[in-house]
Amino acid sequence: DLMRTMGEHSGNLHLFLTHAHWDHIQGFPFFVPAFVPSFSLDIYCSKDARDILSRQMSPPFFPVGLDAMGAKQQFHLLDGKGRVEVGEGCIRNIPLPHPQESTAFRVEERGVSLVFATDTEHNENGVNESLAELAQGTDVLIYDAQYTLEEYEKKRGWGHSTFTEAVRLAQTAGAKQLILYSHDPTHDDETLLEIEKAAQKIFPNTVAARDGMEISL
């Protein structure tokens, strides 16, 4: 869509990376606008994103390096509890408990907000208070709900959470809508529908994320 509509926008793109695990960065070398000189990329991460993406695009993993991308690139190091102003929007971030740490983002613009919190493991002693504060009153909370309760007992410390903790966080934060995210690769559509229904019994305005889903605020 960015390529199709490139004549209708500035071409200034802002990319926020939650963390550097392979499943979250492997698409970057195939991001077409990054190769187009009329685009500019501002890339934000709590880690050295330039080094991370450069190493990913180096032999023997990829045929061309980061310098083959024609778009102007600027890299920004997030400080853990900062905020970034982009146009009329404000993006706040906090660290999340995950192997090598992840980052949660709250995006606010024109009176609406969305919180994106994955990959993260819940606090066994209660709700993650920092995350509940970040998500306070948000219109949409997108949260890591990878495991069932039974699966989580075998995956403690792997850095992911459950739909029950997603619901608890949404209730504590007073979120208006909950989106269950980071589905386990072993879960088929039937399993996800069962998880969605179970969550809806506790927090009715819950939806399991789907391919192609669009959220209007």
Coordinates of C-alpha atoms in Angstrom, one line a residue:
D1 CA 0.0 0.0 0.0
L2 CA 2.9 2.4 0.8
M3 CA 4.2 1.9 -2.7
R4 CA 0.8 2.2 -4.4
T5 CA 0.0 5.4 -2.6
M6 CA 3.5 6.9 -2.5
G7 CA 2.3 10.0 -4.4
E8 CA -0.3 10.7 -1.6
H9 CA 2.0 10.9 1.4
S10 CA 5.3 12.3 2.5
G11 CA 7.3 9.1 2.4
N12 CA 8.6 9.7 5.9
L13 CA 8.2 6.3 7.7
H14 CA 8.7 5.7 11.4
L15 CA 9.4 2.0 12.3
F16 CA 9.3 1.0 16.0
L17 CA 11.0 -2.4 16.8
T18 CA 9.9 -4.2 19.9
H19 CA 13.1 -6.4 20.1
A20 CA 15.6 -8.2 17.9
H21 CA 14.4 -11.8 17.9
W22 CA 14.5 -13.3 14.4
D23 CA 10.7 -13.6 13.9
H24 CA 10.4 -9.8 14.5
I25 CA 13.1 -8.6 12.1
Q26 CA 13.3 -11.1 9.3
G27 CA 10.9 -9.2 7.1
F28 CA 12.9 -6.0 7.1
P29 CA 15.3 -7.0 4.2
F30 CA 12.1 -7.4 2.0
F31 CA 10.6 -4.1 3.0
V32 CA 10.4 -2.5 -0.5
P33 CA 10.1 1.2 0.5
A34 CA 13.5 0.8 2.2
F35 CA 15.0 0.4 -1.3
V36 CA 13.3 3.5 -2.7
P37 CA 15.3 6.8 -2.5
S38 CA 12.1 8.9 -2.2
F39 CA 11.4 7.3 1.2
S40 CA 13.0 8.0 4.5
L41 CA 13.1 5.6 7.5
D42 CA 13.3 6.6 11.1
I43 CA 13.9 3.4 13.0
Y44 CA 13.5 3.2 16.8
C45 CA 14.6 0.5 19.1
S46 CA 15.9 0.0 22.7
K47 CA 18.9 -1.8 21.2
D48 CA 21.4 -0.9 18.4
A49 CA 19.1 -1.4 15.5
R50 CA 21.7 -0.4 12.9
D51 CA 24.0 -3.1 14.1
I52 CA 21.3 -5.7 14.4
L53 CA 19.8 -5.1 10.9
S54 CA 23.3 -4.8 9.4
R55 CA 24.3 -8.2 10.8
Q56 CA 21.1 -9.7 9.6
M57 CA 21.8 -8.5 6.1
S58 CA 25.4 -9.8 5.9
P59 CA 26.9 -13.0 4.4
P60 CA 25.9 -15.8 4.6
F61 CA 22.4 -14.7 5.6
F62 CA 21.6 -12.2 2.8
P63 CA 23.0 -11.2 -0.6
V64 CA 23.1 -7.4 -0.1
G65 CA 23.9 -5.2 2.9
L66 CA 22.0 -2.4 4.6
D67 CA 23.8 0.1 2.4
A68 CA 22.0 -1.3 -0.7
M69 CA 18.8 0.3 0.6
G70 CA 18.2 3.6 -1.2
A71 CA 15.9 5.2 1.4
K72 CA 17.5 7.7 3.9
Q73 CA 17.9 6.0 7.2
Q74 CA 18.1 7.4 10.7
F75 CA 18.4 5.2 13.8
H76 CA 17.1 6.2 17.3
L77 CA 17.9 4.5 20.6
L78 CA 14.9 4.4 22.9
D79 CA 15.7 5.1 26.5
G80 CA 13.2 2.7 28.1
K81 CA 10.7 5.1 29.5
G82 CA 10.7 7.9 26.9
R83 CA 8.3 9.4 24.4
V84 CA 8.6 10.2 20.7
E85 CA 6.6 12.8 18.9
V86 CA 5.6 12.0 15.3
G87 CA 3.4 14.6 13.7
E88 CA 0.3 14.9 15.9
G89 CA 1.0 11.5 17.6
C90 CA 2.9 10.6 20.7
I91 CA 4.6 7.2 21.2
R92 CA 5.5 6.1 24.7
N93 CA 7.5 3.0 25.5
I94 CA 8.5 0.8 28.5
P95 CA 10.6 -2.3 28.8
L96 CA 8.8 -5.7 29.0
P97 CA 10.0 -9.0 30.6
H98 CA 11.1 -11.2 27.8
P99 CA 14.5 -13.0 27.1
Q100 CA 16.8 -10.1 26.0
E101 CA 13.9 -7.8 26.8
S102 CA 11.1 -6.5 24.6
T103 CA 9.4 -3.1 24.4
A104 CA 5.8 -2.1 24.7
F105 CA 4.4 1.0 22.9
R106 CA 1.5 3.3 23.5
V107 CA 0.4 5.3 20.5
E108 CA -1.8 8.4 21.1
E109 CA -3.2 10.7 18.5
R110 CA -6.2 13.0 18.3
G111 CA -7.8 11.6 21.5
V112 CA -7.5 7.9 20.7
S113 CA -4.8 5.4 21.8
L114 CA -3.5 1.9 21.2
V115 CA -1.1 -0.2 23.3
F116 CA 1.0 -2.9 21.6
A117 CA 2.6 -5.3 24.2
T118 CA 4.3 -8.3 22.8
D119 CA 6.4 -10.4 23.4
T120 CA 6.1 -10.5 27.2
E121 CA 5.6 -12.8 30.2
H122 CA 3.2 -11.8 32.9
N123 CA 4.2 -11.3 36.5
E124 CA 3.4 -14.4 38.6
N125 CA 2.8 -12.2 41.6
G126 CA 0.2 -10.0 39.9
V127 CA -0.4 -7.7 37.0
N128 CA 2.6 -5.9 35.5
E129 CA 2.0 -2.5 37.1
S130 CA 4.1 -0.6 34.6
L131 CA 2.2 -2.1 31.7
A132 CA -1.1 -1.5 33.4
E133 CA -0.2 2.1 33.8
L134 CA 0.9 2.4 30.2
A135 CA -2.4 0.8 29.0
Q136 CA -4.6 2.8 31.4
G137 CA -7.9 3.7 29.6
T138 CA -6.6 2.8 26.2
D139 CA -9.0 2.2 23.3
V140 CA -7.2 -0.9 22.2
L141 CA -4.8 -3.2 24.0
I142 CA -2.9 -5.7 21.9
Y143 CA -1.4 -8.3 24.2
D144 CA 0.7 -11.5 24.0
A145 CA -1.6 -14.4 24.6
Q146 CA 0.4 -17.2 23.2
Y147 CA -0.2 -20.0 25.6
T148 CA -3.1 -21.8 27.3
L149 CA -2.8 -22.2 31.0
E150 CA -1.7 -25.8 30.6
E151 CA 0.9 -24.9 28.0
Y152 CA 2.3 -22.1 30.1
E153 CA 3.1 -24.5 33.0
K154 CA 5.6 -26.2 30.6
K155 CA 6.9 -22.9 29.1
R156 CA 7.6 -20.7 32.2
G157 CA 10.5 -18.4 31.4
W158 CA 10.0 -18.5 27.6
G159 CA 8.8 -15.0 27.6
H160 CA 5.1 -15.3 26.6
S161 CA 1.8 -15.0 28.4
T162 CA -1.8 -16.4 28.4
F163 CA -5.3 -15.1 27.5
T164 CA -6.3 -15.2 31.2
E165 CA -3.5 -12.7 32.0
A166 CA -4.5 -10.7 29.0
V167 CA -8.0 -10.3 30.3
R168 CA -6.7 -9.5 33.8
L169 CA -4.5 -6.8 32.4
A170 CA -7.3 -5.3 30.3
Q171 CA -9.6 -5.2 33.3
T172 CA -7.0 -3.6 35.5
A173 CA -6.1 -1.0 32.9
G174 CA -9.7 -0.3 32.0
A175 CA -9.0 -1.0 28.3
K176 CA -11.9 -0.7 26.0
Q177 CA -11.0 -3.5 23.7
L178 CA -8.6 -6.4 24.0
I179 CA -6.8 -8.0 21.0
L180 CA -5.2 -11.4 21.7
Y181 CA -1.9 -11.6 19.8
S182 CA 1.2 -13.6 19.3
H183 CA -0.6 -16.9 18.7
D184 CA 1.3 -20.1 19.2
P185 CA 2.3 -21.7 15.9
T186 CA 0.8 -25.0 17.0
H187 CA -2.7 -23.5 17.5
D188 CA -5.1 -24.0 14.6
D189 CA -8.1 -21.8 13.9
E190 CA -10.4 -24.0 16.0
T191 CA -8.1 -23.6 19.0
L192 CA -7.9 -19.9 18.6
L193 CA -11.7 -19.6 18.4
E194 CA -12.0 -21.6 21.6
I195 CA -9.5 -19.2 23.3
E196 CA -11.3 -16.2 22.0
K197 CA -14.7 -17.5 23.3
A198 CA -13.2 -18.3 26.7
A199 CA -11.7 -14.7 27.0
Q200 CA -15.0 -13.2 25.8
K201 CA -16.9 -14.8 28.7
I202 CA -14.7 -12.7 31.1
F203 CA -14.0 -9.6 29.0
P204 CA -16.7 -9.4 26.2
N205 CA -14.9 -6.9 24.0
T206 CA -12.1 -9.4 23.1
V207 CA -11.0 -10.4 19.7
A208 CA -8.3 -12.9 18.6
A209 CA -6.0 -11.2 16.0
R210 CA -6.5 -12.5 12.5
D211 CA -4.6 -12.2 9.2
G212 CA -5.6 -9.0 7.4
M213 CA -7.3 -7.5 10.5
E214 CA -7.8 -3.8 10.4
I215 CA -8.6 -1.7 13.5
S216 CA -10.3 1.6 13.1
L217 CA -10.1 4.2 15.9

